[in-house]
mmCIF file of N, CA and C in Angstrom:
data_model
loop_
_atom_site.group_PDB
_atom_site.id
_atom_site.type_symbol
_atom_site.label_atom_id
_atom_site.label_comp_id
_atom_site.label_asym_id
_atom_site.label_seq_id
_atom_site.Cartn_x
_atom_site.Cartn_y
_atom_site.Cartn_z
ATOM 1 N N UNK A 407 -65.123 10.388 -56.551
ATOM 2 C CA UNK A 407 -64.163 10.382 -55.511
ATOM 3 C C UNK A 407 -64.690 11.127 -54.319
ATOM 4 N N UNK A 408 -64.377 10.617 -53.271
ATOM 5 C CA UNK A 408 -64.783 11.312 -52.071
ATOM 6 C C UNK A 408 -63.848 12.436 -51.759
ATOM 7 N N UNK A 409 -64.397 13.366 -51.152
ATOM 8 C CA UNK A 409 -63.597 14.503 -50.768
ATOM 9 C C UNK A 409 -62.937 14.208 -49.427
ATOM 10 N N UNK A 410 -61.696 14.058 -49.502
ATOM 11 C CA UNK A 410 -60.968 13.779 -48.260
ATOM 12 C C UNK A 410 -60.350 15.058 -47.752
ATOM 13 N N UNK A 411 -60.461 15.153 -46.495
ATOM 14 C CA UNK A 411 -59.780 16.293 -45.896
ATOM 15 C C UNK A 411 -58.429 15.829 -45.378
ATOM 16 N N UNK A 412 -57.481 16.596 -45.748
ATOM 17 C CA UNK A 412 -56.142 16.281 -45.258
ATOM 18 C C UNK A 412 -55.869 17.102 -44.013
ATOM 19 N N UNK A 413 -55.576 16.390 -43.030
ATOM 20 C CA UNK A 413 -55.214 17.073 -41.802
ATOM 21 C C UNK A 413 -53.695 17.098 -41.708
ATOM 22 N N UNK A 414 -53.184 18.174 -41.196
ATOM 23 C CA UNK A 414 -51.726 18.194 -41.060
ATOM 24 C C UNK A 414 -51.289 17.192 -39.995
ATOM 25 N N UNK A 415 -50.239 16.514 -40.329
ATOM 26 C CA UNK A 415 -49.687 15.542 -39.393
ATOM 27 C C UNK A 415 -48.982 16.314 -38.286
ATOM 28 N N UNK A 416 -49.358 16.029 -37.040
ATOM 29 C CA UNK A 416 -48.692 16.758 -35.962
ATOM 30 C C UNK A 416 -47.207 16.383 -35.936
ATOM 31 N N UNK A 417 -46.403 17.374 -35.688
ATOM 32 C CA UNK A 417 -44.952 17.109 -35.598
ATOM 33 C C UNK A 417 -44.658 16.337 -34.342
ATOM 34 N N UNK A 418 -43.910 15.299 -34.514
ATOM 35 C CA UNK A 418 -43.531 14.518 -33.337
ATOM 36 C C UNK A 418 -42.607 15.388 -32.502
ATOM 37 N N UNK A 419 -42.892 15.443 -31.234
ATOM 38 C CA UNK A 419 -42.028 16.259 -30.379
ATOM 39 C C UNK A 419 -40.673 15.576 -30.302
ATOM 40 N N UNK A 420 -39.669 16.385 -30.284
ATOM 41 C CA UNK A 420 -38.306 15.856 -30.264
ATOM 42 C C UNK A 420 -38.042 15.240 -28.907
ATOM 43 N N UNK A 421 -37.769 13.955 -28.880
ATOM 44 C CA UNK A 421 -37.422 13.278 -27.632
ATOM 45 C C UNK A 421 -35.927 13.399 -27.401
ATOM 46 N N UNK A 422 -35.496 13.220 -26.194
ATOM 47 C CA UNK A 422 -34.069 13.275 -25.895
ATOM 48 C C UNK A 422 -33.797 14.186 -24.715
ATOM 49 N N UNK A 423 -32.522 14.417 -24.509
ATOM 50 C CA UNK A 423 -32.105 15.203 -23.365
ATOM 51 C C UNK A 423 -31.500 16.517 -23.819
ATOM 52 N N UNK A 424 -31.644 17.503 -22.981
ATOM 53 C CA UNK A 424 -31.013 18.789 -23.282
ATOM 54 C C UNK A 424 -29.551 18.711 -22.886
ATOM 55 N N UNK A 425 -28.784 19.646 -23.344
ATOM 56 C CA UNK A 425 -27.354 19.684 -23.034
ATOM 57 C C UNK A 425 -27.133 19.805 -21.527
ATOM 58 N N UNK A 426 -27.944 20.579 -20.867
ATOM 59 C CA UNK A 426 -27.831 20.755 -19.414
ATOM 60 C C UNK A 426 -28.053 19.418 -18.699
ATOM 61 N N UNK A 427 -29.027 18.667 -19.119
ATOM 62 C CA UNK A 427 -29.305 17.372 -18.504
ATOM 63 C C UNK A 427 -28.140 16.402 -18.705
ATOM 64 N N UNK A 428 -27.567 16.406 -19.888
ATOM 65 C CA UNK A 428 -26.436 15.530 -20.173
ATOM 66 C C UNK A 428 -25.236 15.918 -19.307
ATOM 67 N N UNK A 429 -24.962 17.203 -19.202
ATOM 68 C CA UNK A 429 -23.838 17.664 -18.384
ATOM 69 C C UNK A 429 -24.053 17.273 -16.926
ATOM 70 N N UNK A 430 -25.269 17.448 -16.439
ATOM 71 C CA UNK A 430 -25.583 17.101 -15.062
ATOM 72 C C UNK A 430 -25.350 15.616 -14.794
ATOM 73 N N UNK A 431 -25.759 14.766 -15.696
ATOM 74 C CA UNK A 431 -25.568 13.320 -15.537
ATOM 75 C C UNK A 431 -24.080 12.975 -15.548
ATOM 76 N N UNK A 432 -23.323 13.577 -16.461
ATOM 77 C CA UNK A 432 -21.889 13.312 -16.537
ATOM 78 C C UNK A 432 -21.190 13.734 -15.243
ATOM 79 N N UNK A 433 -21.568 14.890 -14.705
ATOM 80 C CA UNK A 433 -20.969 15.362 -13.447
ATOM 81 C C UNK A 433 -21.315 14.415 -12.304
ATOM 82 N N UNK A 434 -22.553 13.969 -12.236
ATOM 83 C CA UNK A 434 -22.955 13.034 -11.188
ATOM 84 C C UNK A 434 -22.197 11.713 -11.283
ATOM 85 N N UNK A 435 -22.067 11.189 -12.484
ATOM 86 C CA UNK A 435 -21.328 9.941 -12.673
ATOM 87 C C UNK A 435 -19.856 10.132 -12.292
ATOM 88 N N UNK A 436 -19.287 11.260 -12.666
ATOM 89 C CA UNK A 436 -17.899 11.563 -12.302
ATOM 90 C C UNK A 436 -17.714 11.609 -10.798
ATOM 91 N N UNK A 437 -18.663 12.206 -10.102
ATOM 92 C CA UNK A 437 -18.591 12.262 -8.640
ATOM 93 C C UNK A 437 -18.658 10.893 -8.012
ATOM 94 N N UNK A 438 -19.520 10.054 -8.525
ATOM 95 C CA UNK A 438 -19.649 8.688 -7.996
ATOM 96 C C UNK A 438 -18.375 7.898 -8.247
ATOM 97 N N UNK A 439 -17.809 8.016 -9.429
ATOM 98 C CA UNK A 439 -16.569 7.307 -9.754
ATOM 99 C C UNK A 439 -15.429 7.805 -8.864
ATOM 100 N N UNK A 440 -15.337 9.123 -8.659
ATOM 101 C CA UNK A 440 -14.275 9.673 -7.804
ATOM 102 C C UNK A 440 -14.413 9.157 -6.373
ATOM 103 N N UNK A 441 -15.622 9.120 -5.854
ATOM 104 C CA UNK A 441 -15.858 8.618 -4.499
ATOM 105 C C UNK A 441 -15.466 7.151 -4.401
ATOM 106 N N UNK A 442 -15.894 6.360 -5.371
ATOM 107 C CA UNK A 442 -15.579 4.930 -5.347
ATOM 108 C C UNK A 442 -14.067 4.703 -5.462
ATOM 109 N N UNK A 443 -13.395 5.477 -6.291
ATOM 110 C CA UNK A 443 -11.952 5.309 -6.467
ATOM 111 C C UNK A 443 -11.202 5.609 -5.177
ATOM 112 N N UNK A 444 -11.602 6.635 -4.440
ATOM 113 C CA UNK A 444 -10.911 6.938 -3.194
ATOM 114 C C UNK A 444 -11.134 5.838 -2.162
ATOM 115 N N UNK A 445 -12.307 5.241 -2.157
ATOM 116 C CA UNK A 445 -12.571 4.142 -1.218
ATOM 117 C C UNK A 445 -11.726 2.923 -1.585
ATOM 118 N N UNK A 446 -11.611 2.634 -2.866
ATOM 119 C CA UNK A 446 -10.858 1.469 -3.315
ATOM 120 C C UNK A 446 -9.364 1.694 -3.123
ATOM 121 N N UNK A 447 -8.857 2.851 -3.540
ATOM 122 C CA UNK A 447 -7.431 3.116 -3.438
ATOM 123 C C UNK A 447 -6.997 3.319 -1.993
ATOM 124 N N UNK A 448 -7.882 3.806 -1.146
ATOM 125 C CA UNK A 448 -7.571 3.951 0.269
ATOM 126 C C UNK A 448 -7.288 2.610 0.912
ATOM 127 N N UNK A 449 -7.876 1.557 0.417
ATOM 128 C CA UNK A 449 -7.628 0.215 0.927
ATOM 129 C C UNK A 449 -6.218 -0.252 0.633
ATOM 130 N N UNK A 450 -5.596 0.303 -0.401
ATOM 131 C CA UNK A 450 -4.217 -0.054 -0.734
ATOM 132 C C UNK A 450 -3.253 0.371 0.350
ATOM 133 N N UNK A 451 -3.469 1.554 0.939
ATOM 134 C CA UNK A 451 -2.612 2.009 2.033
ATOM 135 C C UNK A 451 -2.761 1.101 3.243
ATOM 136 N N UNK A 452 -3.990 0.732 3.540
ATOM 137 C CA UNK A 452 -4.247 -0.147 4.682
ATOM 138 C C UNK A 452 -3.556 -1.500 4.461
ATOM 139 N N UNK A 453 -3.594 -1.999 3.246
ATOM 140 C CA UNK A 453 -2.958 -3.276 2.931
ATOM 141 C C UNK A 453 -1.438 -3.181 3.091
ATOM 142 N N UNK A 454 -0.852 -2.048 2.687
ATOM 143 C CA UNK A 454 0.598 -1.887 2.828
ATOM 144 C C UNK A 454 1.002 -1.822 4.299
ATOM 145 N N UNK A 455 0.193 -1.170 5.125
ATOM 146 C CA UNK A 455 0.489 -1.118 6.561
ATOM 147 C C UNK A 455 0.469 -2.524 7.147
ATOM 148 N N UNK A 456 -0.555 -3.297 6.816
ATOM 149 C CA UNK A 456 -0.642 -4.674 7.328
ATOM 150 C C UNK A 456 0.505 -5.537 6.815
ATOM 151 N N UNK A 457 0.882 -5.342 5.557
ATOM 152 C CA UNK A 457 2.015 -6.085 4.999
ATOM 153 C C UNK A 457 3.303 -5.712 5.721
ATOM 154 N N UNK A 458 3.502 -4.432 5.994
ATOM 155 C CA UNK A 458 4.711 -3.995 6.704
ATOM 156 C C UNK A 458 4.773 -4.605 8.100
ATOM 157 N N UNK A 459 3.614 -4.669 8.790
ATOM 158 C CA UNK A 459 3.586 -5.287 10.126
ATOM 159 C C UNK A 459 4.039 -6.743 10.043
ATOM 160 N N UNK A 460 3.531 -7.466 9.074
ATOM 161 C CA UNK A 460 3.897 -8.879 8.914
ATOM 162 C C UNK A 460 5.371 -9.019 8.542
ATOM 163 N N UNK A 461 5.854 -8.147 7.661
ATOM 164 C CA UNK A 461 7.246 -8.240 7.228
ATOM 165 C C UNK A 461 8.220 -7.912 8.359
ATOM 166 N N UNK A 462 7.855 -6.954 9.223
ATOM 167 C CA UNK A 462 8.718 -6.625 10.358
ATOM 168 C C UNK A 462 8.850 -7.841 11.273
ATOM 169 N N UNK A 463 7.751 -8.523 11.539
ATOM 170 C CA UNK A 463 7.792 -9.714 12.394
ATOM 171 C C UNK A 463 8.635 -10.820 11.755
ATOM 172 N N UNK A 464 8.451 -11.029 10.455
ATOM 173 C CA UNK A 464 9.202 -12.071 9.749
ATOM 174 C C UNK A 464 10.694 -11.755 9.737
ATOM 175 N N UNK A 465 11.025 -10.500 9.482
ATOM 176 C CA UNK A 465 12.432 -10.097 9.455
ATOM 177 C C UNK A 465 13.064 -10.249 10.837
ATOM 178 N N UNK A 466 12.302 -9.951 11.882
ATOM 179 C CA UNK A 466 12.814 -10.126 13.250
ATOM 180 C C UNK A 466 13.088 -11.609 13.530
ATOM 181 N N UNK A 467 12.241 -12.481 13.022
ATOM 182 C CA UNK A 467 12.486 -13.918 13.184
ATOM 183 C C UNK A 467 13.758 -14.341 12.451
ATOM 184 N N UNK A 468 14.027 -13.740 11.317
ATOM 185 C CA UNK A 468 15.239 -14.060 10.562
ATOM 186 C C UNK A 468 16.478 -13.566 11.310
ATOM 187 N N UNK A 469 16.346 -12.414 11.985
ATOM 188 C CA UNK A 469 17.446 -11.931 12.828
ATOM 189 C C UNK A 469 17.686 -12.940 13.949
ATOM 190 N N UNK A 470 16.608 -13.471 14.516
ATOM 191 C CA UNK A 470 16.727 -14.479 15.563
ATOM 192 C C UNK A 470 17.400 -15.754 15.069
ATOM 193 N N UNK A 471 17.077 -16.169 13.845
ATOM 194 C CA UNK A 471 17.726 -17.357 13.261
ATOM 195 C C UNK A 471 19.222 -17.121 13.093
ATOM 196 N N UNK A 472 19.570 -15.917 12.596
ATOM 197 C CA UNK A 472 20.975 -15.557 12.431
ATOM 198 C C UNK A 472 21.685 -15.664 13.774
ATOM 199 N N UNK A 473 21.057 -15.136 14.832
ATOM 200 C CA UNK A 473 21.661 -15.161 16.161
ATOM 201 C C UNK A 473 21.830 -16.594 16.674
ATOM 202 N N UNK A 474 20.848 -17.437 16.442
ATOM 203 C CA UNK A 474 20.949 -18.841 16.875
ATOM 204 C C UNK A 474 22.116 -19.543 16.191
ATOM 205 N N UNK A 475 22.271 -19.291 14.893
ATOM 206 C CA UNK A 475 23.315 -19.979 14.127
ATOM 207 C C UNK A 475 24.718 -19.450 14.418
ATOM 208 N N UNK A 476 24.840 -18.141 14.618
ATOM 209 C CA UNK A 476 26.174 -17.530 14.739
ATOM 210 C C UNK A 476 26.549 -17.179 16.173
ATOM 211 N N UNK A 477 25.562 -17.111 17.048
ATOM 212 C CA UNK A 477 25.853 -16.732 18.429
ATOM 213 C C UNK A 477 25.878 -15.245 18.668
ATOM 214 N N UNK A 478 25.616 -14.446 17.632
ATOM 215 C CA UNK A 478 25.570 -12.992 17.795
ATOM 216 C C UNK A 478 24.543 -12.406 16.828
ATOM 217 N N UNK A 479 24.123 -11.204 17.148
ATOM 218 C CA UNK A 479 23.179 -10.516 16.261
ATOM 219 C C UNK A 479 23.914 -9.982 15.040
ATOM 220 N N UNK A 480 23.219 -9.844 13.917
ATOM 221 C CA UNK A 480 23.864 -9.247 12.742
ATOM 222 C C UNK A 480 24.199 -7.775 13.003
ATOM 223 N N UNK A 481 25.299 -7.319 12.441
ATOM 224 C CA UNK A 481 25.668 -5.909 12.560
ATOM 225 C C UNK A 481 24.746 -5.016 11.769
ATOM 226 N N UNK A 482 24.209 -5.544 10.671
ATOM 227 C CA UNK A 482 23.236 -4.827 9.831
ATOM 228 C C UNK A 482 22.328 -5.864 9.189
ATOM 229 N N UNK A 483 21.243 -5.402 8.622
ATOM 230 C CA UNK A 483 20.327 -6.343 7.959
ATOM 231 C C UNK A 483 20.971 -6.980 6.733
ATOM 232 N N UNK A 484 21.959 -6.314 6.153
ATOM 233 C CA UNK A 484 22.653 -6.895 4.998
ATOM 234 C C UNK A 484 23.354 -8.196 5.365
ATOM 235 N N UNK A 485 23.688 -8.376 6.654
ATOM 236 C CA UNK A 485 24.311 -9.633 7.098
ATOM 237 C C UNK A 485 23.368 -10.818 6.967
ATOM 238 N N UNK A 486 22.073 -10.562 6.860
ATOM 239 C CA UNK A 486 21.115 -11.654 6.646
ATOM 240 C C UNK A 486 21.212 -12.198 5.226
ATOM 241 N N UNK A 487 21.704 -11.360 4.306
ATOM 242 C CA UNK A 487 21.823 -11.749 2.905
ATOM 243 C C UNK A 487 23.184 -12.386 2.636
ATOM 244 N N UNK A 488 24.237 -11.776 3.186
ATOM 245 C CA UNK A 488 25.594 -12.273 2.955
ATOM 246 C C UNK A 488 26.448 -11.911 4.168
ATOM 247 N N UNK A 489 27.157 -12.917 4.674
ATOM 248 C CA UNK A 489 27.988 -12.678 5.853
ATOM 249 C C UNK A 489 29.111 -13.701 5.892
ATOM 250 N N UNK A 490 30.168 -13.321 6.569
ATOM 251 C CA UNK A 490 31.278 -14.264 6.774
ATOM 252 C C UNK A 490 31.352 -14.695 8.239
ATOM 253 N N UNK A 491 30.262 -14.482 8.971
ATOM 254 C CA UNK A 491 30.224 -14.845 10.390
ATOM 255 C C UNK A 491 30.352 -16.360 10.551
ATOM 256 N N UNK A 492 31.040 -16.764 11.605
ATOM 257 C CA UNK A 492 31.219 -18.192 11.916
ATOM 258 C C UNK A 492 29.864 -18.804 12.254
ATOM 259 N N UNK A 493 29.547 -19.916 11.623
ATOM 260 C CA UNK A 493 28.275 -20.600 11.861
ATOM 261 C C UNK A 493 27.139 -20.111 10.979
ATOM 262 N N UNK A 494 27.432 -19.165 10.084
ATOM 263 C CA UNK A 494 26.402 -18.595 9.211
ATOM 264 C C UNK A 494 25.865 -19.668 8.279
ATOM 265 N N UNK A 495 24.543 -19.875 8.285
ATOM 266 C CA UNK A 495 23.914 -20.886 7.433
ATOM 267 C C UNK A 495 22.950 -20.263 6.423
ATOM 268 N N UNK A 496 23.133 -18.990 6.165
ATOM 269 C CA UNK A 496 22.211 -18.239 5.308
ATOM 270 C C UNK A 496 22.439 -18.486 3.843
ATOM 271 N N UNK A 497 21.808 -17.752 3.024
ATOM 272 C CA UNK A 497 21.152 -16.480 3.341
ATOM 273 C C UNK A 497 19.818 -16.684 4.074
ATOM 274 N N UNK A 498 19.576 -15.777 4.996
ATOM 275 C CA UNK A 498 18.341 -15.800 5.779
ATOM 276 C C UNK A 498 17.251 -14.951 5.125
ATOM 277 N N UNK A 499 17.659 -14.035 4.269
ATOM 278 C CA UNK A 499 16.710 -13.141 3.591
ATOM 279 C C UNK A 499 17.248 -12.791 2.216
ATOM 280 N N UNK A 500 16.350 -12.345 1.363
ATOM 281 C CA UNK A 500 16.738 -11.808 0.056
ATOM 282 C C UNK A 500 16.915 -10.302 0.199
ATOM 283 N N UNK A 501 17.704 -9.717 -0.664
ATOM 284 C CA UNK A 501 17.923 -8.269 -0.620
ATOM 285 C C UNK A 501 16.602 -7.507 -0.721
ATOM 286 N N UNK A 502 15.669 -7.998 -1.531
ATOM 287 C CA UNK A 502 14.376 -7.323 -1.705
ATOM 288 C C UNK A 502 13.535 -7.337 -0.422
ATOM 289 N N UNK A 503 13.799 -8.278 0.476
ATOM 290 C CA UNK A 503 13.051 -8.360 1.732
ATOM 291 C C UNK A 503 13.512 -7.343 2.759
ATOM 292 N N UNK A 504 14.574 -6.626 2.449
ATOM 293 C CA UNK A 504 15.113 -5.634 3.378
ATOM 294 C C UNK A 504 14.477 -4.253 3.158
ATOM 295 N N UNK A 505 13.473 -4.195 2.291
ATOM 296 C CA UNK A 505 12.757 -2.943 2.034
ATOM 297 C C UNK A 505 11.284 -3.141 2.354
ATOM 298 N N UNK A 506 10.668 -2.088 2.864
ATOM 299 C CA UNK A 506 9.257 -2.170 3.251
ATOM 300 C C UNK A 506 8.359 -2.021 2.017
ATOM 301 N N UNK A 507 7.050 -2.114 2.169
ATOM 302 C CA UNK A 507 6.152 -2.029 1.014
ATOM 303 C C UNK A 507 6.212 -0.694 0.259
ATOM 304 N N UNK A 508 6.779 0.353 0.892
ATOM 305 C CA UNK A 508 6.929 1.650 0.218
ATOM 306 C C UNK A 508 8.316 1.799 -0.377
ATOM 307 N N UNK A 509 9.069 0.699 -0.408
ATOM 308 C CA UNK A 509 10.411 0.625 -0.987
ATOM 309 C C UNK A 509 11.449 1.430 -0.201
ATOM 310 N N UNK A 510 11.228 1.612 1.106
ATOM 311 C CA UNK A 510 12.211 2.232 1.990
ATOM 312 C C UNK A 510 12.912 1.110 2.756
ATOM 313 N N UNK A 511 14.199 1.274 3.044
ATOM 314 C CA UNK A 511 14.868 0.229 3.833
ATOM 315 C C UNK A 511 14.333 0.192 5.267
ATOM 316 N N UNK A 512 14.245 -1.007 5.825
ATOM 317 C CA UNK A 512 13.882 -1.137 7.234
ATOM 318 C C UNK A 512 15.019 -0.572 8.071
ATOM 319 N N UNK A 513 14.679 0.016 9.209
ATOM 320 C CA UNK A 513 15.716 0.502 10.108
ATOM 321 C C UNK A 513 16.046 -0.613 11.108
ATOM 322 N N UNK A 514 17.324 -0.747 11.397
ATOM 323 C CA UNK A 514 17.794 -1.777 12.316
ATOM 324 C C UNK A 514 18.866 -1.148 13.193
ATOM 325 N N UNK A 515 18.739 -1.335 14.481
ATOM 326 C CA UNK A 515 19.747 -0.840 15.411
ATOM 327 C C UNK A 515 20.051 -1.939 16.425
ATOM 328 N N UNK A 516 21.341 -2.117 16.678
ATOM 329 C CA UNK A 516 21.776 -3.119 17.628
ATOM 330 C C UNK A 516 22.860 -2.493 18.476
ATOM 331 N N UNK A 517 22.735 -2.367 19.788
ATOM 332 C CA UNK A 517 21.606 -2.820 20.599
ATOM 333 C C UNK A 517 20.417 -1.872 20.455
ATOM 334 N N UNK A 518 19.253 -2.376 20.820
ATOM 335 C CA UNK A 518 18.045 -1.575 20.757
ATOM 336 C C UNK A 518 17.807 -0.829 22.062
ATOM 337 N N UNK A 519 16.702 -0.152 22.123
ATOM 338 C CA UNK A 519 16.329 0.567 23.338
ATOM 339 C C UNK A 519 15.597 -0.386 24.274
ATOM 340 N N UNK A 520 16.333 -0.939 25.223
ATOM 341 C CA UNK A 520 15.752 -1.884 26.173
ATOM 342 C C UNK A 520 15.556 -3.281 25.614
ATOM 343 N N UNK A 521 16.024 -3.518 24.407
ATOM 344 C CA UNK A 521 15.920 -4.825 23.756
ATOM 345 C C UNK A 521 17.241 -5.121 23.061
ATOM 346 N N UNK A 522 17.449 -6.363 22.678
ATOM 347 C CA UNK A 522 18.694 -6.671 21.963
ATOM 348 C C UNK A 522 18.838 -5.899 20.641
ATOM 349 N N UNK A 523 17.709 -5.656 19.950
ATOM 350 C CA UNK A 523 17.753 -4.902 18.686
ATOM 351 C C UNK A 523 16.407 -4.219 18.443
ATOM 352 N N UNK A 524 16.459 -3.170 17.649
ATOM 353 C CA UNK A 524 15.255 -2.473 17.188
ATOM 354 C C UNK A 524 15.134 -2.675 15.687
ATOM 355 N N UNK A 525 13.910 -2.888 15.240
ATOM 356 C CA UNK A 525 13.625 -3.084 13.822
ATOM 357 C C UNK A 525 12.324 -2.367 13.519
ATOM 358 N N UNK A 526 12.309 -1.571 12.443
ATOM 359 C CA UNK A 526 11.095 -0.808 12.144
ATOM 360 C C UNK A 526 11.023 -0.432 10.672
ATOM 361 N N UNK A 527 9.784 -0.210 10.234
ATOM 362 C CA UNK A 527 9.497 0.450 8.968
ATOM 363 C C UNK A 527 9.083 1.866 9.336
ATOM 364 N N UNK A 528 9.545 2.846 8.584
ATOM 365 C CA UNK A 528 9.219 4.238 8.886
ATOM 366 C C UNK A 528 7.931 4.691 8.223
ATOM 367 N N UNK A 529 7.180 3.777 7.655
ATOM 368 C CA UNK A 529 5.887 4.119 7.062
ATOM 369 C C UNK A 529 6.012 4.695 5.668
ATOM 370 N N UNK A 530 4.901 5.199 5.164
ATOM 371 C CA UNK A 530 4.818 5.667 3.779
ATOM 372 C C UNK A 530 5.755 6.835 3.489
ATOM 373 N N UNK A 531 5.964 7.723 4.465
ATOM 374 C CA UNK A 531 6.799 8.894 4.215
ATOM 375 C C UNK A 531 8.293 8.634 4.402
ATOM 376 N N UNK A 532 8.667 7.493 4.985
ATOM 377 C CA UNK A 532 10.078 7.166 5.177
ATOM 378 C C UNK A 532 10.751 8.017 6.240
ATOM 379 N N UNK A 533 9.977 8.730 7.060
ATOM 380 C CA UNK A 533 10.506 9.598 8.108
ATOM 381 C C UNK A 533 10.075 9.053 9.465
ATOM 382 N N UNK A 534 10.899 9.252 10.472
ATOM 383 C CA UNK A 534 10.561 8.802 11.828
ATOM 384 C C UNK A 534 9.335 9.560 12.321
ATOM 385 N N UNK A 535 8.500 8.867 13.080
ATOM 386 C CA UNK A 535 7.278 9.485 13.614
ATOM 387 C C UNK A 535 6.159 9.423 12.592
ATOM 388 N N UNK A 536 5.182 10.282 12.765
ATOM 389 C CA UNK A 536 4.064 10.343 11.835
ATOM 390 C C UNK A 536 2.848 9.612 12.372
ATOM 391 N N UNK A 537 1.764 9.716 11.629
ATOM 392 C CA UNK A 537 0.539 9.024 12.008
ATOM 393 C C UNK A 537 -0.097 8.425 10.769
ATOM 394 N N UNK A 538 -1.105 7.642 10.981
ATOM 395 C CA UNK A 538 -1.815 6.953 9.903
ATOM 396 C C UNK A 538 -0.820 6.110 9.095
ATOM 397 N N UNK A 539 -0.795 6.255 7.774
ATOM 398 C CA UNK A 539 0.108 5.441 6.956
ATOM 399 C C UNK A 539 1.564 5.884 7.082
ATOM 400 N N UNK A 540 1.809 7.055 7.668
ATOM 401 C CA UNK A 540 3.175 7.539 7.865
ATOM 402 C C UNK A 540 3.764 7.112 9.205
ATOM 403 N N UNK A 541 2.977 6.430 10.040
ATOM 404 C CA UNK A 541 3.440 6.016 11.356
ATOM 405 C C UNK A 541 4.494 4.926 11.248
ATOM 406 N N UNK A 542 5.413 4.927 12.215
ATOM 407 C CA UNK A 542 6.431 3.886 12.275
ATOM 408 C C UNK A 542 5.785 2.560 12.678
ATOM 409 N N UNK A 543 6.283 1.493 12.093
ATOM 410 C CA UNK A 543 5.802 0.142 12.421
ATOM 411 C C UNK A 543 7.001 -0.596 13.005
ATOM 412 N N UNK A 544 6.950 -0.829 14.325
ATOM 413 C CA UNK A 544 8.104 -1.352 15.044
ATOM 414 C C UNK A 544 7.898 -2.805 15.452
ATOM 415 N N UNK A 545 9.015 -3.510 15.530
ATOM 416 C CA UNK A 545 9.009 -4.862 16.074
ATOM 417 C C UNK A 545 8.867 -4.760 17.579
ATOM 418 N N UNK A 546 7.925 -5.496 18.123
ATOM 419 C CA UNK A 546 7.687 -5.467 19.582
ATOM 420 C C UNK A 546 8.152 -6.756 20.198
#
């Protein structure tokens, strides 16, 4: 028999990541997800503002239809849904259409300031005034 020399098998170095590296990656991924979520969810506010602008215009047209049919403006937006006015051919709107995208009722005043009527959404906060998504959206 030949004399074989046995050499010790080198230990395979442990591959993988340290706990610090794993934590760092998780934090980085969390930051990216948080950034992306704010960008995506921020678009929802912009969409609600645009929807409110369109709904204010549509509701104003329905007020105009009511006026054409009855000869007078509605006393309140509820008259678009149900009214006993002479010549009323409605309903001109559904009850759900009388609320803005933030589920606040539209404001309606007759007579308006320099116009036959005022119609507006008070924005996300439901309060007069404000800026950004809290700004009033008025019928012009």
